């Protein structure tokens, strides 16, 4: 998969991602070849470019869940944009209430880990795509934490409008956050305080746009309170750092804070390459005083960070592919080593002390690189891996009990 800018599109290039219209109708499926006739129509969508397949690359697999996200995004982005324009023109929003409910119903009741898909953002749609993704993440986290319906609704609503005061080049504001590779930076450096000051000023504008002081639009009061705490505490340039700590925040604000930064770190745009989900989690975990560790752990449970099919880099220079996701600790899956040609269960204590995952290789949109069918070439029955792991756990527990009794096998 590669990215081709809009001006460089040529006939014969095959699409790697589907294209839907604003009504959710599929216009161009994955694998469709561009023609001289449809290129002008595609350019009118305003995309900065397209993900396309290499000449000999097969069409990558996609789940129904991922396809539904693509369709849903194409529909709701226009509705978010319409409401932003209404609010900027001093009119009450028309779509946010129903949109919040839709997101809560679609993404706030999952019983399994979700593969979170990122898409390329242009200057024109960055605000709306960010708002949608943060709202979806908030829905997932609120569900993991078993919040009541009103709390779920409020944090999703707040997510949809939390950045309304920021201008369209938000990616430029946040480029400095994402410019690290090996070392995870501190949150509050003099340089970052400058960017936070810009964000704070824009967020104050957003609060005014919503008429939050007198709320004549009758927006959810709790959503406005979440926004106020998120915008006016963490980003306030005069706020002492020790008063920005998450221990003083409401649970819903903690959810918004983690969801917002995770999307900022992993999103795709013209100004930086996205971080892998694993690196983003490392950033959040390092700064647990600002990103609540319980919320971050919920995020790890809500999303597939290292799903089956993900290719990983190990600390010893080895590379491998994840065969079985670890539901207890995503960083310790069962992998197939490309160097040693053997299965390695990174959850085993004796192995975990010597081998661990540094990062995961991924496609440009952060999806796994290898599909389920290809994985069958590495192991005949993926369920066997999980069965083996359970047996090993029982053996270890049994050995520990015997050891306490002074019996060593």
C-alpha positions as a Markdown table, in Angstrom:
| # | Residue | x | y | z |
|---|---|---|---|---|
| 1 | Unk | 0.0 | 0.0 | 0.0 |
| 2 | Unk | 1.2 | 3.5 | -0.8 |
| 3 | Unk | -0.2 | 7.0 | -0.7 |
| 4 | Unk | -0.6 | 9.0 | -4.0 |
| 5 | Unk | -1.3 | 12.7 | -3.9 |
| 6 | Unk | -4.4 | 13.9 | -5.7 |
| 7 | Unk | -2.4 | 15.6 | -8.5 |
| 8 | Unk | -0.5 | 12.4 | -9.2 |
| 9 | Unk | -3.5 | 10.1 | -9.7 |
| 10 | Unk | -3.3 | 8.1 | -13.0 |
| 11 | Unk | -5.5 | 5.7 | -14.9 |
| 12 | Unk | -4.8 | 2.1 | -13.9 |
| 13 | Unk | -4.0 | 2.7 | -10.3 |
| 14 | Unk | -6.0 | 0.4 | -8.0 |
| 15 | Unk | -7.7 | 1.7 | -4.8 |
| 16 | Unk | -6.7 | 0.2 | -1.5 |
| 17 | Unk | -9.6 | 1.7 | 0.4 |
| 18 | Unk | -13.3 | 2.0 | -0.6 |
| 19 | Unk | -14.9 | 5.3 | -1.4 |
| 20 | Unk | -18.4 | 6.1 | -0.3 |
| 21 | Unk | -20.6 | 9.1 | -1.0 |
| 22 | Unk | -22.1 | 11.3 | 1.8 |
| 23 | Unk | -25.2 | 9.0 | 1.9 |
| 24 | Unk | -23.0 | 5.9 | 2.6 |
| 25 | Unk | -23.4 | 4.5 | -0.9 |
| 26 | Unk | -20.3 | 2.6 | -2.1 |
| 27 | Unk | -19.0 | 4.3 | -5.2 |
| 28 | Unk | -15.6 | 2.6 | -5.7 |
| 29 | Unk | -14.7 | -0.6 | -4.0 |
| 30 | Unk | -11.2 | -1.8 | -3.0 |
| 31 | Unk | -9.2 | -3.0 | -6.0 |
| 32 | Unk | -11.1 | -0.7 | -8.4 |
| 33 | Unk | -8.9 | 0.7 | -11.1 |
| 34 | Unk | -8.9 | 4.4 | -11.7 |
| 35 | Unk | -9.8 | 5.6 | -15.2 |
| 36 | Unk | -9.3 | 8.9 | -17.0 |
| 37 | Unk | -13.1 | 9.4 | -16.7 |
| 38 | Unk | -13.5 | 8.9 | -12.9 |
| 39 | Unk | -10.3 | 10.7 | -11.7 |
| 40 | Unk | -11.8 | 14.2 | -12.0 |
| 41 | Unk | -14.9 | 13.0 | -10.1 |
| 42 | Unk | -12.7 | 11.5 | -7.3 |
| 43 | Unk | -10.7 | 14.7 | -7.1 |
| 44 | Unk | -13.9 | 16.6 | -6.3 |
| 45 | Unk | -14.2 | 14.8 | -3.0 |
| 46 | Unk | -11.4 | 17.0 | -1.7 |
| 47 | Unk | -9.1 | 14.1 | -0.6 |
| 48 | Unk | -5.4 | 15.2 | -0.3 |
| 49 | Unk | -4.7 | 11.9 | -2.1 |
| 50 | Unk | -5.6 | 8.2 | -2.0 |
| 51 | Unk | -4.2 | 4.9 | -0.6 |
| 52 | Unk | -3.5 | 2.7 | -3.6 |
| 53 | Unk | -2.2 | -0.8 | -4.1 |
| 54 | Unk | 1.3 | -1.6 | -5.4 |
| 55 | Unk | 1.2 | -3.1 | -9.0 |
| 56 | Unk | 1.3 | -6.7 | -7.9 |
| 57 | Unk | -0.2 | -6.3 | -4.4 |
| 58 | Unk | -3.4 | -8.3 | -3.7 |
| 59 | Unk | -6.5 | -6.5 | -2.3 |
| 60 | Unk | -6.0 | -6.5 | 1.5 |
| 61 | Unk | -8.8 | -8.1 | 3.6 |
| 62 | Unk | -11.2 | -6.0 | 5.5 |
| 63 | Unk | -13.7 | -7.0 | 8.1 |
| 64 | Unk | -17.4 | -6.0 | 8.1 |
| 65 | Unk | -16.7 | -3.9 | 11.2 |
| 66 | Unk | -14.0 | -1.9 | 9.4 |
| 67 | Unk | -16.2 | -1.5 | 6.3 |
| 68 | Unk | -19.1 | -0.2 | 8.4 |
| 69 | Unk | -16.7 | 2.3 | 10.0 |
| 70 | Unk | -15.7 | 3.6 | 6.5 |
| 71 | Unk | -19.4 | 3.9 | 5.5 |
| 72 | Unk | -20.4 | 5.5 | 8.8 |
| 73 | Unk | -17.6 | 8.0 | 8.6 |
| 74 | Unk | -18.6 | 9.1 | 5.1 |
| 75 | Unk | -22.1 | 9.9 | 6.3 |
| 76 | Unk | -21.4 | 11.6 | 9.6 |
| 77 | Unk | -18.5 | 13.8 | 8.7 |
| 78 | Unk | -20.9 | 16.0 | 6.6 |
| 79 | Unk | -23.3 | 16.2 | 9.5 |
| 80 | Unk | -20.5 | 17.3 | 11.9 |
| 81 | Unk | -19.3 | 19.9 | 9.4 |
| 82 | Unk | -22.9 | 21.2 | 9.0 |
| 83 | Unk | -23.3 | 21.6 | 12.8 |
| 84 | Unk | -19.9 | 23.3 | 13.2 |
| 85 | Unk | -20.9 | 25.8 | 10.5 |
| 86 | Unk | -24.3 | 26.4 | 12.2 |
| 87 | Unk | -22.6 | 27.1 | 15.5 |
| 88 | Unk | -20.0 | 29.4 | 13.9 |
| 89 | Unk | -22.9 | 31.3 | 12.4 |
| 90 | Unk | -24.6 | 31.6 | 15.8 |
| 91 | Unk | -27.3 | 28.9 | 15.2 |
| 92 | Unk | -28.1 | 25.9 | 17.3 |
| 93 | Unk | -26.8 | 22.5 | 16.0 |
| 94 | Unk | -29.2 | 20.2 | 14.3 |
| 95 | Unk | -27.3 | 16.8 | 14.2 |
| 96 | Unk | -25.3 | 16.5 | 17.3 |
| 97 | Unk | -28.0 | 15.0 | 19.5 |
| 98 | Unk | -28.9 | 12.1 | 17.1 |
| 99 | Unk | -25.3 | 11.6 | 16.1 |
| 100 | Unk | -24.2 | 11.2 | 19.7 |
| 101 | Unk | -26.9 | 8.6 | 20.2 |
| 102 | Unk | -25.9 | 6.7 | 17.1 |
| 103 | Unk | -22.2 | 6.6 | 18.2 |
| 104 | Unk | -23.3 | 5.4 | 21.6 |
| 105 | Unk | -25.4 | 2.6 | 20.2 |
| 106 | Unk | -22.9 | 1.6 | 17.6 |
| 107 | Unk | -19.6 | 1.8 | 19.5 |
| 108 | Unk | -20.7 | 2.0 | 23.2 |
| 109 | Unk | -21.8 | -1.6 | 23.5 |
| 110 | Unk | -19.0 | -3.7 | 22.0 |
| 111 | Unk | -18.2 | -6.9 | 23.8 |
| 112 | Unk | -14.9 | -7.4 | 21.9 |
| 113 | Unk | -11.8 | -5.5 | 21.1 |
| 114 | Unk | -12.1 | -3.1 | 18.2 |
| 115 | Unk | -9.6 | -2.7 | 15.4 |
| 116 | Unk | -9.3 | 1.1 | 15.3 |
| 117 | Unk | -8.9 | 2.4 | 11.8 |
| 118 | Unk | -7.2 | 5.7 | 11.0 |
| 119 | Unk | -7.6 | 7.7 | 7.8 |
| 120 | Unk | -5.6 | 10.4 | 6.1 |
| 121 | Unk | -6.7 | 13.9 | 7.0 |
| 122 | Unk | -6.6 | 17.0 | 5.0 |
| 123 | Unk | -6.7 | 20.6 | 6.2 |
| 124 | Unk | -10.4 | 20.6 | 5.2 |
| 125 | Unk | -11.6 | 17.6 | 7.2 |
| 126 | Unk | -9.0 | 17.2 | 10.0 |
| 127 | Unk | -11.3 | 18.8 | 12.7 |
| 128 | Unk | -14.3 | 16.6 | 11.8 |
| 129 | Unk | -12.4 | 13.3 | 11.5 |
| 130 | Unk | -10.7 | 14.1 | 14.8 |
| 131 | Unk | -14.0 | 14.8 | 16.5 |
| 132 | Unk | -15.5 | 11.6 | 15.2 |
| 133 | Unk | -12.6 | 9.4 | 16.2 |
| 134 | Unk | -12.4 | 10.9 | 19.7 |
| 135 | Unk | -16.1 | 10.4 | 20.1 |
| 136 | Unk | -15.8 | 6.7 | 19.1 |
| 137 | Unk | -12.9 | 6.2 | 21.5 |
| 138 | Unk | -14.9 | 7.9 | 24.3 |
| 139 | Unk | -17.8 | 5.6 | 23.6 |
| 140 | Unk | -15.6 | 2.5 | 23.8 |
| 141 | Unk | -14.0 | 3.7 | 27.1 |
| 142 | Unk | -17.3 | 4.7 | 28.7 |
| 143 | Unk | -18.6 | 1.2 | 27.9 |
| 144 | Unk | -15.5 | -0.5 | 29.4 |
| 145 | Unk | -15.9 | 1.5 | 32.6 |
| 146 | Unk | -19.7 | 0.7 | 32.6 |
| 147 | Unk | -20.7 | 4.3 | 33.0 |
| 148 | Unk | -24.4 | 5.2 | 33.1 |
| 149 | Unk | -26.2 | 6.2 | 29.9 |
| 150 | Unk | -26.2 | 10.0 | 30.8 |
| 151 | Unk | -22.4 | 9.9 | 31.4 |
| 152 | Unk | -21.8 | 8.0 | 28.2 |
| 153 | Unk | -23.9 | 10.5 | 26.2 |
| 154 | Unk | -22.3 | 13.5 | 27.8 |
| 155 | Unk | -18.7 | 12.5 | 27.1 |
| 156 | Unk | -19.4 | 11.5 | 23.5 |
| 157 | Unk | -21.2 | 14.8 | 23.0 |
| 158 | Unk | -18.3 | 16.7 | 24.5 |
| 159 | Unk | -15.9 | 14.8 | 22.2 |
| 160 | Unk | -17.8 | 15.9 | 19.1 |
| 161 | Unk | -17.4 | 19.6 | 20.0 |
| 162 | Unk | -14.3 | 19.8 | 22.2 |
| 163 | Unk | -12.1 | 21.2 | 19.4 |
| 164 | Unk | -14.6 | 23.4 | 17.7 |
| 165 | Unk | -12.6 | 26.6 | 18.5 |
| 166 | Unk | -9.4 | 25.3 | 16.8 |
| 167 | Unk | -8.8 | 26.3 | 13.3 |
| 168 | Unk | -8.3 | 23.9 | 10.4 |
| 169 | Unk | -4.5 | 23.5 | 10.7 |
| 170 | Unk | -4.7 | 21.8 | 14.1 |
| 171 | Unk | -2.1 | 19.3 | 12.8 |
| 172 | Unk | 0.5 | 22.1 | 12.5 |
| 173 | Unk | -0.2 | 23.1 | 16.1 |
| 174 | Unk | 0.4 | 19.5 | 17.3 |
| 175 | Unk | 3.3 | 18.6 | 15.0 |
| 176 | Unk | 5.8 | 19.1 | 17.8 |
| 177 | Unk | 4.1 | 16.5 | 20.0 |
| 178 | Unk | 4.5 | 13.9 | 17.3 |
| 179 | Unk | 8.1 | 14.6 | 16.2 |
| 180 | Unk | 9.7 | 12.1 | 18.6 |
| 181 | Unk | 11.0 | 8.6 | 17.6 |
| 182 | Unk | 13.1 | 6.9 | 20.2 |
| 183 | Unk | 12.7 | 8.9 | 23.3 |
| 184 | Unk | 9.3 | 9.8 | 24.7 |
| 185 | Unk | 9.3 | 13.5 | 25.6 |
| 186 | Unk | 7.9 | 15.2 | 28.6 |
| 187 | Unk | 4.4 | 16.7 | 28.4 |
| 188 | Unk | 5.2 | 20.2 | 29.6 |
| 189 | Unk | 8.3 | 21.6 | 28.0 |
| 190 | Unk | 8.7 | 25.4 | 27.3 |
| 191 | Unk | 8.1 | 24.6 | 23.6 |
| 192 | Unk | 5.0 | 22.6 | 24.4 |
| 193 | Unk | 3.7 | 25.3 | 26.7 |
| 194 | Unk | 3.7 | 27.6 | 23.6 |
| 195 | Unk | 1.5 | 25.2 | 21.7 |
| 196 | Unk | -0.8 | 24.7 | 24.6 |
| 197 | Unk | -1.2 | 28.4 | 24.9 |
| 198 | Unk | -2.4 | 28.6 | 21.3 |
| 199 | Unk | -4.7 | 25.7 | 22.0 |
| 200 | Unk | -6.1 | 27.4 | 25.1 |
| 201 | Unk | -6.9 | 30.6 | 23.3 |
| 202 | Unk | -8.6 | 28.7 | 20.5 |
| 203 | Unk | -10.5 | 26.6 | 23.0 |
| 204 | Unk | -11.8 | 29.7 | 24.7 |
| 205 | Unk | -13.1 | 30.8 | 21.4 |
| 206 | Unk | -14.9 | 27.4 | 21.0 |
| 207 | Unk | -16.5 | 27.8 | 24.4 |
| 208 | Unk | -17.9 | 31.1 | 23.3 |
| 209 | Unk | -19.1 | 29.6 | 20.0 |
| 210 | Unk | -21.2 | 27.1 | 22.0 |
| 211 | Unk | -22.7 | 29.9 | 24.1 |
| 212 | Unk | -21.7 | 27.9 | 27.1 |
| 213 | Unk | -22.1 | 30.7 | 29.6 |
| 214 | Unk | -25.8 | 31.0 | 29.1 |
| 215 | Unk | -26.5 | 27.8 | 27.1 |
| 216 | Unk | -29.3 | 29.2 | 25.0 |
| 217 | Unk | -28.7 | 26.3 | 22.6 |
| 218 | Unk | -29.7 | 23.9 | 25.5 |
| 219 | Unk | -26.6 | 21.7 | 25.0 |
| 220 | Unk | -26.1 | 18.9 | 27.6 |
| 221 | Unk | -24.9 | 20.7 | 30.8 |
| 222 | Unk | -22.7 | 17.8 | 31.7 |
| 223 | Unk | -21.0 | 17.8 | 28.3 |
| 224 | Unk | -20.2 | 21.5 | 28.7 |
| 225 | Unk | -18.8 | 20.8 | 32.2 |
| 226 | Unk | -16.5 | 18.1 | 30.8 |
| 227 | Unk | -15.3 | 20.5 | 28.1 |
| 228 | Unk | -14.7 | 23.3 | 30.6 |
| 229 | Unk | -12.5 | 21.0 | 32.8 |
| 230 | Unk | -10.7 | 19.6 | 29.8 |
| 231 | Unk | -10.1 | 23.0 | 28.1 |
| 232 | Unk | -9.6 | 25.3 | 31.0 |
| 233 | Unk | -7.6 | 23.2 | 33.4 |
| 234 | Unk | -5.1 | 21.2 | 31.3 |
| 235 | Unk | -4.4 | 23.9 | 28.7 |
| 236 | Unk | -4.5 | 27.0 | 30.8 |
| 237 | Unk | -1.1 | 28.7 | 30.5 |
| 238 | Unk | -1.2 | 30.1 | 34.0 |
| 239 | Unk | -2.5 | 26.9 | 35.7 |
| 240 | Unk | 0.2 | 25.4 | 38.0 |
| 241 | Unk | 1.4 | 22.1 | 36.6 |
| 242 | Unk | 0.5 | 20.3 | 39.9 |
| 243 | Unk | -3.1 | 21.4 | 39.5 |
| 244 | Unk | -3.3 | 19.9 | 36.0 |
| 245 | Unk | -3.0 | 16.4 | 37.4 |
| 246 | Unk | -5.8 | 14.0 | 36.5 |
| 247 | Unk | -6.4 | 13.1 | 40.1 |
| 248 | Unk | -8.5 | 16.2 | 40.3 |
| 249 | Unk | -10.6 | 15.4 | 37.2 |
| 250 | Unk | -14.0 | 13.8 | 36.7 |
| 251 | Unk | -13.9 | 10.3 | 35.1 |
| 252 | Unk | -15.5 | 11.6 | 31.9 |
| 253 | Unk | -12.8 | 14.3 | 31.5 |
| 254 | Unk | -10.1 | 11.7 | 32.0 |
| 255 | Unk | -11.8 | 9.7 | 29.2 |
| 256 | Unk | -11.8 | 12.7 | 26.9 |
| 257 | Unk | -8.2 | 13.5 | 27.7 |
| 258 | Unk | -6.9 | 10.0 | 26.9 |
| 259 | Unk | -9.1 | 9.6 | 23.8 |
| 260 | Unk | -8.0 | 13.0 | 22.4 |
| 261 | Unk | -4.3 | 12.4 | 22.8 |
| 262 | Unk | -4.4 | 8.8 | 21.4 |
| 263 | Unk | -6.0 | 10.1 | 18.2 |
| 264 | Unk | -3.6 | 13.0 | 18.0 |
| 265 | Unk | -0.6 | 10.6 | 18.3 |
| 266 | Unk | -1.9 | 8.0 | 15.8 |
| 267 | Unk | -3.7 | 10.1 | 13.2 |
| 268 | Unk | -2.5 | 10.6 | 9.6 |
| 269 | Unk | -2.1 | 13.9 | 7.9 |
| 270 | Unk | 0.2 | 16.0 | 5.7 |
| 271 | Unk | 2.5 | 17.0 | 8.4 |
| 272 | Unk | 3.8 | 13.9 | 10.2 |
| 273 | Unk | 3.7 | 10.1 | 10.1 |
| 274 | Unk | 1.5 | 8.5 | 12.7 |
| 275 | Unk | 2.8 | 6.7 | 15.7 |
| 276 | Unk | 2.0 | 3.1 | 16.1 |
| 277 | Unk | -0.7 | 2.3 | 18.6 |
| 278 | Unk | 1.9 | 0.6 | 20.8 |
| 279 | Unk | 4.1 | 3.7 | 20.9 |
| 280 | Unk | 1.1 | 5.9 | 21.6 |
| 281 | Unk | 0.2 | 3.7 | 24.6 |
| 282 | Unk | 3.8 | 4.0 | 25.8 |
| 283 | Unk | 3.5 | 7.8 | 25.7 |
| 284 | Unk | 0.2 | 7.8 | 27.7 |
| 285 | Unk | 1.6 | 5.3 | 30.2 |
| 286 | Unk | 4.8 | 7.3 | 30.8 |
| 287 | Unk | 2.7 | 10.4 | 31.7 |
| 288 | Unk | 0.2 | 8.7 | 33.9 |
| 289 | Unk | -0.1 | 11.9 | 36.1 |
| 290 | Unk | -1.8 | 13.5 | 33.1 |
| 291 | Unk | -3.3 | 10.5 | 31.4 |
| 292 | Unk | -5.1 | 8.3 | 34.0 |
| 293 | Unk | -3.6 | 4.8 | 34.1 |
| 294 | Unk | -6.9 | 3.1 | 34.6 |
| 295 | Unk | -8.4 | 4.8 | 31.6 |
| 296 | Unk | -5.3 | 3.9 | 29.5 |
| 297 | Unk | -5.6 | 0.3 | 30.6 |
| 298 | Unk | -9.3 | 0.4 | 29.6 |
| 299 | Unk | -8.1 | 1.7 | 26.2 |
| 300 | Unk | -5.8 | -1.3 | 25.9 |
| 301 | Unk | -8.7 | -3.6 | 26.6 |
| 302 | Unk | -11.0 | -1.8 | 24.2 |
| 303 | Unk | -8.7 | -1.8 | 21.1 |
| 304 | Unk | -6.7 | -4.5 | 19.4 |
| 305 | Unk | -3.2 | -3.0 | 19.8 |
| 306 | Unk | -1.3 | -6.1 | 18.7 |
| 307 | Unk | -4.0 | -8.3 | 17.0 |
| 308 | Unk | -3.3 | -11.5 | 15.1 |
| 309 | Unk | -1.6 | -10.6 | 11.9 |
| 310 | Unk | 0.4 | -7.7 | 13.3 |
| 311 | Unk | 4.1 | -7.8 | 12.4 |
| 312 | Unk | 6.4 | -6.9 | 15.3 |
| 313 | Unk | 10.0 | -5.9 | 16.0 |
| 314 | Unk | 11.7 | -7.5 | 19.0 |
| 315 | Unk | 14.4 | -6.1 | 21.3 |
| 316 | Unk | 17.0 | -8.6 | 19.9 |
| 317 | Unk | 16.5 | -7.5 | 16.3 |
| 318 | Unk | 14.2 | -10.3 | 15.4 |
| 319 | Unk | 11.0 | -9.8 | 13.6 |
| 320 | Unk | 7.8 | -11.9 | 13.9 |
| 321 | Unk | 4.1 | -12.0 | 13.3 |
| 322 | Unk | 1.4 | -12.2 | 16.0 |
| 323 | Unk | -0.5 | -15.5 | 15.9 |
| 324 | Unk | -2.6 | -15.1 | 19.0 |
| 325 | Unk | -3.5 | -11.8 | 20.8 |
| 326 | Unk | -2.9 | -11.7 | 24.5 |
| 327 | Unk | -6.2 | -10.6 | 26.1 |
| 328 | Unk | -4.6 | -9.9 | 29.4 |
| 329 | Unk | -1.5 | -8.0 | 28.3 |
| 330 | Unk | -1.4 | -6.9 | 24.6 |
| 331 | Unk | 2.4 | -6.5 | 24.7 |
| 332 | Unk | 2.9 | -10.3 | 25.3 |
| 333 | Unk | 1.3 | -12.2 | 22.4 |
| 334 | Unk | 2.2 | -15.5 | 20.9 |
| 335 | Unk | 4.4 | -14.8 | 17.9 |
| 336 | Unk | 6.1 | -16.7 | 15.1 |
| 337 | Unk | 9.7 | -15.7 | 14.9 |
| 338 | Unk | 11.0 | -15.1 | 11.3 |
| 339 | Unk | 14.6 | -15.7 | 12.4 |
| 340 | Unk | 14.3 | -18.8 | 14.5 |
| 341 | Unk | 11.2 | -20.1 | 12.7 |
| 342 | Unk | 9.5 | -21.1 | 16.0 |
| 343 | Unk | 6.5 | -20.1 | 18.1 |
| 344 | Unk | 7.4 | -17.8 | 21.1 |
| 345 | Unk | 4.9 | -17.1 | 23.8 |
| 346 | Unk | 6.0 | -13.7 | 25.2 |
| 347 | Unk | 3.8 | -14.2 | 28.2 |
| 348 | Unk | 6.0 | -16.9 | 29.7 |
| 349 | Unk | 8.2 | -15.4 | 32.5 |
| 350 | Unk | 11.4 | -17.0 | 31.3 |
| 351 | Unk | 10.9 | -15.7 | 27.8 |
| 352 | Unk | 9.5 | -12.3 | 28.7 |
| 353 | Unk | 12.7 | -11.5 | 30.6 |
| 354 | Unk | 14.8 | -11.9 | 27.4 |
| 355 | Unk | 12.4 | -11.1 | 24.6 |
| 356 | Unk | 9.9 | -8.3 | 24.3 |
| 357 | Unk | 8.1 | -6.3 | 21.6 |
| 358 | Unk | 9.6 | -2.9 | 20.8 |
| 359 | Unk | 7.1 | -1.8 | 18.2 |
| 360 | Unk | 4.8 | -3.1 | 15.6 |
| 361 | Unk | 5.1 | -2.7 | 11.9 |
| 362 | Unk | 1.9 | -1.7 | 10.2 |
| 363 | Unk | 0.2 | -0.5 | 7.1 |
| 364 | Unk | -0.1 | 3.2 | 6.6 |
| 365 | Unk | -3.6 | 3.2 | 8.2 |
| 366 | Unk | -2.3 | 1.3 | 11.3 |
| 367 | Unk | -4.0 | -2.0 | 10.3 |
| 368 | Unk | -2.4 | -5.4 | 10.7 |
| 369 | Unk | -0.1 | -6.4 | 7.8 |
| 370 | Unk | -1.1 | -10.0 | 7.5 |
| 371 | Unk | -4.6 | -11.4 | 7.2 |
| 372 | Unk | -6.2 | -14.4 | 8.8 |
| 373 | Unk | -5.9 | -16.7 | 5.8 |
| 374 | Unk | -2.1 | -16.1 | 5.5 |
| 375 | Unk | -1.7 | -16.8 | 9.2 |
| 376 | Unk | -2.9 | -20.3 | 8.6 |
| 377 | Unk | 0.5 | -21.0 | 6.9 |
| 378 | Unk | 2.2 | -20.3 | 10.2 |
| 379 | Unk | -0.1 | -22.4 | 12.4 |
| 380 | Unk | -2.8 | -24.9 | 11.5 |
| 381 | Unk | -5.1 | -24.1 | 14.3 |
| 382 | Unk | -4.9 | -20.6 | 16.0 |
| 383 | Unk | -7.0 | -22.0 | 18.9 |
| 384 | Unk | -4.2 | -24.4 | 19.7 |
| 385 | Unk | -2.1 | -21.5 | 20.8 |
| 386 | Unk | -4.6 | -20.3 | 23.3 |
| 387 | Unk | -5.1 | -23.8 | 24.6 |
| 388 | Unk | -1.4 | -24.3 | 25.1 |
| 389 | Unk | -1.2 | -21.0 | 26.9 |
| 390 | Unk | -4.0 | -22.0 | 29.3 |
| 391 | Unk | -2.3 | -25.4 | 30.0 |
| 392 | Unk | 1.0 | -23.6 | 30.7 |
| 393 | Unk | -0.8 | -21.2 | 33.1 |
| 394 | Unk | -2.3 | -24.1 | 35.0 |
| 395 | Unk | 1.1 | -25.8 | 35.2 |
| 396 | Unk | 2.8 | -22.7 | 36.5 |
| 397 | Unk | 0.1 | -22.1 | 39.1 |
| 398 | Unk | 0.4 | -25.8 | 40.2 |
| 399 | Unk | 4.2 | -25.5 | 40.4 |
| 400 | Unk | 3.9 | -22.3 | 42.5 |
| 401 | Unk | 1.5 | -24.1 | 45.0 |
| 402 | Unk | 3.9 | -27.0 | 45.3 |
| 403 | Unk | 6.8 | -24.7 | 45.8 |
| 404 | Unk | 5.1 | -23.0 | 48.7 |
| 405 | Unk | 4.8 | -26.5 | 50.3 |
| 406 | Unk | 8.5 | -27.1 | 49.8 |
| 407 | Unk | 8.0 | -29.5 | 46.9 |
| 408 | Unk | 10.2 | -28.8 | 43.8 |
| 409 | Unk | 9.5 | -30.7 | 40.6 |
